[in-house]
Amino acid sequence: EIVMTQSPATLSVSPGERATLSCKASQNISSHLAWYQQKPGQAPRLLIYGASTRVTGPPGKFSGSGSGTEFTLTISDMQSEDFAAYYCQQYNSWPLWTFGQGTKVDSK
Amino acid sequence: QEQLVQSGGGVVQPGGSLRLSCAASGFTLSSFGMHWVRQAPGKGLQWVAFIRHTGNNKFYSDSVEGRFIISRDTSENTLYLQMNSLRPEDTSLYFCAKGNGAFDVWGQGTMVIVSS
């Protein structure tokens, strides 16, 4: 099983600043990585797939990078609606999908 | 637009059974792979089960293999999760989700509590 490790577990960011989240895979997953945002009481929402292809949000808000085993999600100009939990997920090891344990981004 | 609406869930005793439903609209289940994902209270996301778009192949996480059954009714365009031999550690918010790779559409979630 491919283990996904996210860091940090909690990230405190001031409004207007940029947040940088990390996700590492225990094996090479190429670019088969997705990022999700989840707010309390809500279902996760797909933000990025293919490690860097943005699904939603204004241009420049959410950006993903990386390949192989190391990946990054960058959230620019943090606003109140961006404070949430973020999960990475690998889909390279089909049919066994695994998620990271999540990073909670809160307001400093 | 594409939407998943869940129903079912509730409180059940250990060893009991429960069936979750997930009605799809805006797309047909026979065209896409579908999943169940769960989230224990205060915890992260855990993939539970997958059914291919053909309906012929089904896969499960080790923690539910042999106890849970994923299925679908194409005439109703509805996905199901039959949960048997439930354990307290199955207590979670259960989501259905669409996708063969990334999961691009999610249901609203339904809570399952296993407790005596």
XYZ file of N, CA and C in Angstrom:
672
model
N 0.835 -1.192 0.000
C 0.000 0.000 0.000
C 0.878 1.253 0.000
N 0.504 2.199 -0.844
C 1.240 3.461 -0.887
C 0.752 4.354 0.245
N 1.696 4.814 1.056
C 1.376 5.696 2.183
C 1.637 7.140 1.775
N 0.645 7.985 2.026
C 0.747 9.410 1.731
C 0.926 10.169 3.036
N 1.966 10.983 3.117
C 2.270 11.720 4.344
C 2.206 13.209 4.074
N 1.323 13.891 4.774
C 1.173 15.340 4.610
C 1.834 16.081 5.767
N 2.374 17.239 5.454
C 2.947 18.096 6.490
C 2.764 19.559 6.117
N 2.626 20.422 7.154
C 2.450 20.028 8.551
C 1.021 19.542 8.804
N 0.749 19.062 10.014
C -0.605 18.652 10.348
C -1.514 19.868 10.464
N -0.964 20.929 11.024
C -1.693 22.203 11.155
C -0.791 23.331 10.682
N -1.367 24.247 9.930
C -0.618 25.389 9.403
C -1.400 26.655 9.744
N -0.757 27.557 10.453
C -1.393 28.833 10.807
C -0.886 29.925 9.876
N -1.815 30.564 9.191
C -1.474 31.560 8.176
C -2.319 32.813 8.394
N -1.696 33.957 8.185
C -2.451 35.213 8.290
C -3.205 35.481 6.995
N -4.394 36.072 7.084
C -5.122 36.448 5.857
C -4.241 37.285 4.946
N -4.316 36.975 3.657
C -3.507 37.678 2.674
C -2.184 37.016 2.380
N -1.733 36.132 3.269
C -0.473 35.429 3.058
C -0.683 34.196 2.185
N 0.423 33.556 1.838
C 0.403 32.341 1.044
C 0.626 31.137 1.942
N -0.088 30.048 1.651
C 0.071 28.804 2.389
C 0.700 27.755 1.471
N 1.667 27.030 2.008
C 2.341 25.972 1.245
C 2.215 24.658 2.002
N 1.566 23.679 1.366
C 1.312 22.381 1.972
C 2.118 21.318 1.238
N 2.595 20.326 1.986
C 3.424 19.273 1.414
C 2.736 17.918 1.493
N 2.994 17.090 0.511
C 2.475 15.724 0.471
C 3.564 14.835 -0.125
N 3.915 13.762 0.588
C 4.941 12.849 0.114
C 4.379 11.438 0.007
N 4.710 10.770 -1.089
C 4.278 9.392 -1.317
C 5.404 8.425 -0.982
N 5.041 7.257 -0.470
C 6.054 6.277 -0.092
C 6.656 5.567 -1.306
N 5.995 5.702 -2.460
C 6.504 5.156 -3.717
C 6.226 6.156 -4.829
N 6.875 5.941 -5.956
C 6.671 6.797 -7.124
C 5.223 6.672 -7.619
N 4.508 7.790 -7.664
C 3.130 7.780 -8.165
C 2.982 8.641 -9.423
N 4.121 8.943 -10.056
C 4.108 9.782 -11.260
C 3.379 11.096 -10.943
N 2.372 11.445 -11.731
C 1.591 12.658 -11.440
C 0.158 12.325 -11.047
N -0.054 11.093 -10.573
C -1.405 10.635 -10.235
C -1.788 11.062 -8.828
N -1.868 12.366 -8.650
C -2.148 12.940 -7.346
C -3.230 13.999 -7.448
N -4.140 13.972 -6.474
C -5.209 14.960 -6.390
C -5.165 15.664 -5.040
N -5.674 16.892 -5.023
C -5.826 17.656 -3.786
C -7.298 17.998 -3.593
N -7.758 17.891 -2.340
C -9.134 18.204 -1.985
C -9.165 19.213 -0.840
N -10.210 20.027 -0.835
C -10.484 20.936 0.272
C -11.735 20.430 0.979
N -11.708 20.430 2.311
C -12.891 20.043 3.057
C -13.134 21.027 4.192
N -14.327 21.595 4.201
C -14.748 22.476 5.284
C -15.606 21.691 6.260
N -15.668 22.107 7.538
C -16.419 21.353 8.544
C -17.858 21.108 8.112
N -18.283 19.842 8.244
C -19.653 19.486 7.917
C -19.944 19.353 6.439
N -18.914 19.471 5.603
C -19.122 19.394 4.163
C -18.347 18.224 3.561
N -18.749 17.862 2.353
C -18.005 16.865 1.603
C -16.713 17.482 1.059
N -15.713 16.665 0.817
C -14.501 17.182 0.162
C -14.830 17.733 -1.223
N -14.001 18.657 -1.687
C -14.162 19.255 -3.013
C -12.845 19.114 -3.749
N -12.892 18.560 -4.949
C -11.683 18.378 -5.751
C -11.154 19.731 -6.196
N -9.867 19.978 -5.905
C -9.225 21.219 -6.321
C -8.304 21.005 -7.513
N -7.501 19.957 -7.438
C -6.443 19.716 -8.416
C -6.332 18.220 -8.678
N -6.115 17.840 -9.917
C -5.801 16.462 -10.267
C -4.601 16.476 -11.199
N -4.023 15.286 -11.404
C -2.819 15.235 -12.231
C -1.686 16.063 -11.664
N -1.705 16.230 -10.353
C -0.695 16.966 -9.582
C -0.740 18.473 -9.785
N -1.192 18.935 -10.959
C -1.103 20.370 -11.222
C -2.260 20.947 -12.030
N -3.225 20.135 -12.416
C -4.355 20.629 -13.212
C -5.454 21.135 -12.289
N -5.718 22.423 -12.359
C -6.690 23.056 -11.458
C -8.110 22.789 -11.938
N -8.977 22.427 -10.999
C -10.378 22.156 -11.324
C -11.263 23.351 -11.024
N -10.986 23.963 -9.891
C -11.891 25.008 -9.437
C -11.109 26.128 -8.781
N -11.798 27.218 -8.554
C -11.173 28.364 -7.925
C -10.663 29.342 -8.957
N -10.513 30.589 -8.565
C -10.011 31.602 -9.504
C -8.569 31.291 -9.904
N -8.186 31.682 -11.112
C -6.810 31.445 -11.562
C -5.817 32.018 -10.571
N -4.813 31.185 -10.259
C -3.767 31.661 -9.365
C -4.057 31.424 -7.902
N -5.277 31.015 -7.547
C -5.596 30.790 -6.128
C -4.957 29.489 -5.643
N -5.269 28.386 -6.322
C -4.730 27.088 -5.945
C -3.796 26.605 -7.039
N -2.578 26.223 -6.658
C -1.656 25.673 -7.641
C -0.960 24.458 -7.055
N -0.807 23.431 -7.887
C -0.150 22.210 -7.468
C 1.097 21.967 -8.281
N 2.067 21.329 -7.638
C 3.300 21.006 -8.336
C 3.867 19.707 -7.793
N 4.849 19.180 -8.517
C 5.541 17.973 -8.084
C 5.242 16.782 -8.965
N 6.045 15.756 -8.790
C 5.835 14.476 -9.468
C 6.699 13.438 -8.770
N 6.379 12.179 -8.999
C 7.155 11.125 -8.351
C 6.697 10.881 -6.932
N 7.411 11.446 -5.966
C 7.064 11.221 -4.563
C 6.826 12.496 -3.767
N 7.138 13.641 -4.320
C 6.989 14.876 -3.548
C 6.107 15.881 -4.280
N 5.125 16.403 -3.539
C 4.118 17.274 -4.128
C 3.835 18.451 -3.206
N 3.386 19.545 -3.809
C 3.091 20.757 -3.057
C 1.790 21.378 -3.549
N 0.998 21.852 -2.592
C -0.175 22.666 -2.900
C 0.092 24.060 -2.346
N -0.053 25.053 -3.196
C 0.132 26.433 -2.775
C -1.192 27.170 -2.891
N -1.553 27.854 -1.826
C -2.779 28.650 -1.803
C -2.364 30.103 -1.635
N -2.659 30.904 -2.617
C -2.215 32.300 -2.560
C -3.273 33.182 -1.906
N -2.825 34.285 -1.321
C -3.716 35.306 -0.781
C -4.846 34.686 0.041
N -4.482 34.059 1.157
C -5.459 33.358 1.981
C -6.602 34.286 2.413
N -7.815 33.801 2.149
C -9.012 34.504 2.574
C -9.801 33.612 3.521
N -10.820 34.165 4.151
C -11.570 33.428 5.165
C -12.135 32.118 4.619
N -12.550 32.128 3.358
C -13.149 30.920 2.777
C -12.125 29.835 2.464
N -10.851 30.165 2.545
C -9.792 29.193 2.246
C -9.329 28.428 3.482
N -9.735 28.893 4.664
C -9.318 28.185 5.876
C -10.159 26.918 5.995
N -9.486 25.775 5.939
C -10.151 24.474 5.820
C -9.103 23.382 5.981
N -9.548 22.128 5.849
C -8.618 21.005 5.809
C -8.360 20.650 4.350
N -7.129 20.239 4.076
C -6.727 19.876 2.722
C -6.123 18.474 2.734
N -6.552 17.662 1.777
C -6.087 16.276 1.681
C -5.474 16.017 0.311
N -4.372 15.286 0.310
C -3.862 14.772 -0.956
C -4.300 13.311 -1.085
N -4.340 12.833 -2.322
C -4.789 11.463 -2.603
C -4.032 10.939 -3.811
N -3.546 9.711 -3.700
C -2.898 9.114 -4.867
C -3.866 8.161 -5.550
N -3.812 8.131 -6.879
C -4.625 7.179 -7.645
C -3.766 6.433 -8.656
N -2.473 6.322 -8.326
C -1.568 5.573 -9.196
C -1.706 4.078 -8.956
N -1.897 3.721 -7.684
C -1.954 2.319 -7.290
C -3.387 1.823 -7.405
N -3.885 1.743 -8.632
C -5.259 1.327 -8.910
C -5.355 -0.174 -8.724
N -6.373 -0.758 -8.069
C -7.535 -0.099 -7.470
C -7.401 0.068 -5.962
N -6.378 0.676 -5.500
C -6.237 0.965 -4.080
C -5.867 2.433 -3.939
N -6.853 3.256 -3.660
C -6.658 4.691 -3.518
C -6.326 5.010 -2.060
N -5.397 5.915 -1.833
C -5.070 6.284 -0.463
C -4.970 7.799 -0.327
N -5.380 8.280 0.847
C -5.342 9.695 1.167
C -4.244 9.977 2.185
N -3.751 11.200 2.180
C -2.915 11.668 3.271
C -3.798 11.942 4.473
N -3.173 12.186 5.607
C -3.932 12.375 6.840
C -4.509 13.779 6.962
N -4.123 14.660 6.047
C -4.699 15.996 6.004
C -3.844 17.067 6.652
N -4.002 18.285 6.162
C -3.413 19.484 6.772
C -4.542 20.460 7.052
N -4.650 20.886 8.299
C -5.654 21.884 8.653
C -5.000 23.266 8.589
N -5.573 24.145 7.769
C -5.052 25.503 7.643
C -5.971 26.427 8.416
N -5.422 27.066 9.446
C -6.236 27.981 10.234
C -5.628 29.380 10.253
N -6.418 30.296 10.766
C -6.025 31.707 10.738
C -5.132 32.059 11.930
N -4.018 32.709 11.604
C -3.088 33.093 12.656
C -3.620 34.329 13.397
N -26.689 19.703 -13.519
C -25.295 19.396 -13.265
C -25.190 18.046 -12.574
N -23.970 17.527 -12.501
C -23.750 16.225 -11.883
C -23.931 16.332 -10.378
N -24.691 15.391 -9.821
C -25.008 15.447 -8.404
C -25.181 14.049 -7.839
N -24.810 13.889 -6.580
C -25.005 12.639 -5.848
C -25.756 12.963 -4.567
N -26.879 12.280 -4.341
C -27.694 12.512 -3.150
C -27.790 11.213 -2.358
N -27.299 11.259 -1.134
C -27.216 10.069 -0.306
C -28.397 9.928 0.647
N -28.677 8.685 1.012
C -29.688 8.387 2.015
C -29.285 7.102 2.728
N -29.993 6.820 3.817
C -29.635 5.672 4.627
C -28.817 6.124 5.823
N -28.159 5.217 6.458
C -27.380 5.558 7.635
C -28.231 5.529 8.889
N -27.594 5.795 10.019
C -28.300 5.769 11.285
C -27.492 5.054 12.346
N -28.202 4.652 13.389
C -27.556 3.967 14.510
C -27.884 2.475 14.441
N -26.880 1.644 14.601
C -27.069 0.195 14.541
C -26.192 -0.458 15.603
N -26.643 -1.590 16.112
C -25.862 -2.302 17.112
C -24.709 -3.063 16.469
N -23.660 -3.312 17.219
C -22.560 -4.137 16.689
C -23.091 -5.477 16.192
N -22.580 -5.873 15.023
C -23.040 -7.103 14.392
C -24.207 -6.905 13.454
N -24.788 -5.730 13.473
C -25.953 -5.447 12.640
C -25.596 -5.080 11.221
N -26.637 -4.779 10.440
C -26.472 -4.445 9.027
C -27.164 -3.132 8.710
N -26.703 -2.512 7.625
C -27.266 -1.242 7.183
C -26.967 -1.098 5.698
N -27.853 -0.446 4.958
C -27.595 -0.192 3.545
C -27.660 1.304 3.268
N -26.606 1.787 2.609
C -26.536 3.181 2.185
C -26.885 3.278 0.705
N -27.531 4.381 0.327
C -27.879 4.628 -1.072
C -27.277 5.942 -1.533
N -27.034 6.033 -2.830
C -26.432 7.218 -3.423
C -27.039 7.387 -4.819
N -27.988 8.312 -4.960
C -28.685 8.516 -6.228
C -27.941 9.532 -7.076
N -27.621 9.137 -8.295
C -26.876 10.009 -9.201
C -27.820 10.717 -10.168
N -27.485 11.953 -10.495
C -28.207 12.696 -11.522
C -27.208 13.504 -12.333
N -27.536 13.763 -13.588
C -26.648 14.515 -14.456
C -25.598 13.665 -15.142
N -25.537 12.397 -14.804
C -24.633 11.455 -15.459
C -25.149 10.049 -15.161
N -24.645 9.070 -15.899
C -25.077 7.693 -15.691
C -23.969 6.880 -15.036
N -24.347 6.065 -14.052
C -23.376 5.248 -13.325
C -22.657 4.287 -14.250
N -23.282 3.866 -15.319
C -22.672 2.882 -16.214
C -21.524 3.475 -17.031
N -21.293 4.764 -16.875
C -20.202 5.412 -17.602
C -19.001 5.750 -16.732
N -19.153 5.614 -15.427
C -18.086 6.052 -14.519
C -17.885 5.070 -13.366
N -16.650 4.963 -12.906
C -16.390 4.233 -11.679
C -16.923 5.019 -10.498
N -17.332 4.292 -9.457
C -17.915 4.926 -8.278
C -17.289 4.360 -7.010
N -17.222 5.204 -5.988
C -16.555 4.838 -4.745
C -17.418 5.129 -3.528
N -17.047 4.467 -2.436
C -17.462 4.875 -1.101
C -16.204 5.229 -0.319
N -16.274 6.341 0.401
C -15.185 6.853 1.224
C -15.779 7.164 2.589
N -15.031 6.937 3.657
C -15.571 7.246 4.974
C -14.611 8.115 5.771
N -15.161 8.732 6.804
C -14.385 9.631 7.658
C -14.873 9.475 9.089
N -14.044 8.865 9.913
C -14.370 8.722 11.328
C -14.378 10.110 11.971
N -15.130 10.284 13.057
C -15.225 11.599 13.701
C -13.859 12.191 14.024
N -13.608 13.384 13.516
C -12.354 14.075 13.769
C -11.143 13.517 13.043
N -11.362 12.592 12.138
C -10.251 11.930 11.441
C -10.228 12.272 9.955
N -9.294 11.643 9.234
C -9.144 11.888 7.808
C -10.014 10.971 6.964
N -9.783 11.033 5.663
C -10.567 10.279 4.697
C -9.973 8.891 4.474
N -10.856 7.904 4.379
C -10.424 6.533 4.108
C -11.248 5.968 2.962
N -10.571 5.535 1.893
C -11.268 4.876 0.799
C -11.797 3.525 1.266
N -13.036 3.183 0.867
C -13.693 1.972 1.348
C -13.933 0.956 0.227
N -14.532 1.397 -0.883
C -14.920 0.440 -1.922
C -15.047 1.145 -3.268
N -14.922 0.353 -4.347
C -14.984 0.866 -5.717
C -15.699 -0.140 -6.594
N -16.516 0.367 -7.528
C -17.135 -0.465 -8.542
C -16.835 0.150 -9.900
N -16.353 -0.664 -10.832
C -16.027 -0.155 -12.162
C -17.285 0.229 -12.914
N -17.111 1.013 -13.959
C -18.261 1.488 -14.721
C -19.022 0.325 -15.366
N -18.328 -0.780 -15.606
C -18.999 -1.942 -16.188
C -19.841 -2.678 -15.153
N -19.536 -2.442 -13.872
C -20.236 -3.148 -12.807
C -19.671 -4.524 -12.526
N -18.706 -4.950 -13.340
C -18.189 -6.315 -13.220
C -17.084 -6.467 -12.190
N -16.404 -5.405 -11.875
C -15.275 -5.472 -10.953
C -15.534 -4.594 -9.733
N -15.295 -5.197 -8.573
C -15.505 -4.495 -7.315
C -14.279 -4.697 -6.439
N -13.890 -3.655 -5.725
C -12.696 -3.717 -4.888
C -12.994 -3.085 -3.542
N -12.306 -3.604 -2.506
C -12.578 -3.162 -1.146
C -11.281 -2.942 -0.384
N -11.347 -2.060 0.608
C -10.216 -1.925 1.513
C -10.177 -3.160 2.414
N -9.008 -3.445 2.945
C -8.854 -4.625 3.805
C -9.794 -4.558 5.012
N -10.055 -3.351 5.491
C -10.842 -3.210 6.717
C -12.312 -3.575 6.539
N -12.806 -3.634 5.298
C -14.218 -3.961 5.079
C -14.421 -5.180 4.193
N -13.339 -5.695 3.619
C -13.424 -6.860 2.736
C -14.144 -8.016 3.427
N -15.135 -8.596 2.749
C -15.890 -9.710 3.299
C -17.088 -9.304 4.125
N -17.200 -8.011 4.460
C -18.341 -7.526 5.269
C -19.216 -6.542 4.491
N -18.611 -5.745 3.646
C -19.345 -4.724 2.890
C -19.468 -5.175 1.440
N -20.562 -4.761 0.802
C -20.779 -5.062 -0.610
C -21.211 -3.795 -1.337
N -20.456 -3.431 -2.370
C -20.830 -2.300 -3.208
C -21.611 -2.822 -4.405
N -22.665 -2.121 -4.774
C -23.466 -2.527 -5.925
C -24.139 -1.299 -6.521
N -24.813 -1.514 -7.632
C -25.526 -0.405 -8.268
C -26.742 -0.934 -9.009
N -27.707 -0.047 -9.202
C -28.893 -0.347 -9.994
C -28.905 0.669 -11.133
N -28.578 0.228 -12.316
C -28.482 1.176 -13.425
C -29.844 1.720 -13.830
N -30.900 0.955 -13.598
C -32.247 1.441 -13.945
C -32.663 2.596 -13.038
N -32.167 2.560 -11.803
C -32.443 3.629 -10.843
C -31.303 4.641 -10.794
N -30.204 4.327 -11.471
C -28.998 5.178 -11.448
C -28.553 5.454 -10.012
N -28.551 4.375 -9.216
C -28.264 4.493 -7.793
C -27.176 3.512 -7.376
N -26.279 3.993 -6.551
C -25.181 3.210 -5.989
C -25.564 2.802 -4.569
N -25.112 1.629 -4.159
C -25.428 1.131 -2.823
C -24.163 0.663 -2.106
N -24.256 0.664 -0.768
C -23.240 0.010 0.053
C -23.984 -0.779 1.123
N -23.942 -2.098 0.993
C -24.519 -2.982 1.996
C -23.442 -3.265 3.033
N -23.722 -2.911 4.274
C -22.740 -3.067 5.341
C -23.249 -4.113 6.331
N -22.512 -5.209 6.460
C -22.878 -6.300 7.351
C -21.828 -6.446 8.443
N -22.193 -7.170 9.487
C -21.264 -7.441 10.606
C -20.590 -6.160 11.064
N -21.369 -5.140 11.279
C -20.810 -3.828 11.612
C -20.130 -3.831 12.969
N -19.061 -3.063 13.053
C -18.244 -2.947 14.257
C -18.224 -1.501 14.721
N -17.940 -1.263 15.999
C -17.857 0.134 16.473
C -16.876 0.974 15.657
N -15.802 0.368 15.178
C -14.805 1.117 14.409
C -15.286 1.478 13.005
N -16.467 1.000 12.610
C -17.067 1.410 11.338
C -17.833 2.722 11.481
N -17.960 3.221 12.691
C -18.638 4.492 12.918
C -17.924 5.602 12.148
N -18.636 6.220 11.228
C -18.041 7.216 10.342
C -19.118 7.955 9.572
N -18.691 9.035 8.955
C -19.485 9.710 7.935
C -19.099 9.078 6.605
N -20.077 8.549 5.890
C -19.815 7.845 4.641
C -20.206 8.729 3.455
N -19.279 8.816 2.499
C -19.509 9.585 1.277
C -19.481 8.643 0.074
N -20.336 8.888 -0.911
C -20.147 8.283 -2.216
C -19.442 9.320 -3.094
N -18.719 8.832 -4.090
C -17.956 9.743 -4.944
C -17.785 9.121 -6.318
N -17.680 9.980 -7.310
C -17.538 9.562 -8.714
C -16.106 9.778 -9.167
N -15.584 8.806 -9.934
C -14.281 9.019 -10.551
C -13.496 7.755 -10.736
N -12.710 7.703 -11.796
C -11.815 6.576 -12.034
C -10.416 6.859 -11.497
N -10.068 8.113 -11.402
C -8.794 8.539 -10.834
C -9.092 9.418 -9.645
N -9.063 10.732 -9.880
C -9.518 11.667 -8.846
C -11.038 11.599 -8.730
N -11.533 11.997 -7.570
C -12.973 11.921 -7.297
C -13.572 13.317 -7.502
N -14.319 13.505 -8.599
C -14.707 14.859 -8.954
C -16.100 15.263 -8.511
N -16.925 14.309 -8.098
C -18.253 14.621 -7.578
C -18.464 13.805 -6.313
N -18.968 14.455 -5.256
C -19.166 13.798 -3.967
C -20.608 13.959 -3.506
N -21.108 12.930 -2.806
C -22.375 13.065 -2.119
C -22.198 13.897 -0.862
N -23.317 14.205 -0.218
C -23.274 15.092 0.947
C -22.844 14.366 2.217
N -22.809 13.036 2.171
C -22.393 12.274 3.343
C -23.577 11.814 4.175
N -23.432 10.652 4.777
C -24.445 10.119 5.681
C -23.745 9.428 6.842
N -24.246 9.673 8.044
C -23.567 9.187 9.255
C -24.028 7.795 9.627
N -23.076 6.963 9.971
C -23.341 5.619 10.480
C -22.706 5.519 11.862
N -23.512 5.168 12.842
C -23.029 5.003 14.212
C -23.290 3.572 14.643
N -22.220 2.882 15.014
C -22.333 1.494 15.472
C -22.098 1.494 16.978
N -23.169 1.256 17.716
C -23.079 1.339 19.168
C -24.197 0.528 19.811
N -23.876 -0.045 20.964
C -24.888 -0.795 21.710
C -25.603 0.118 22.706
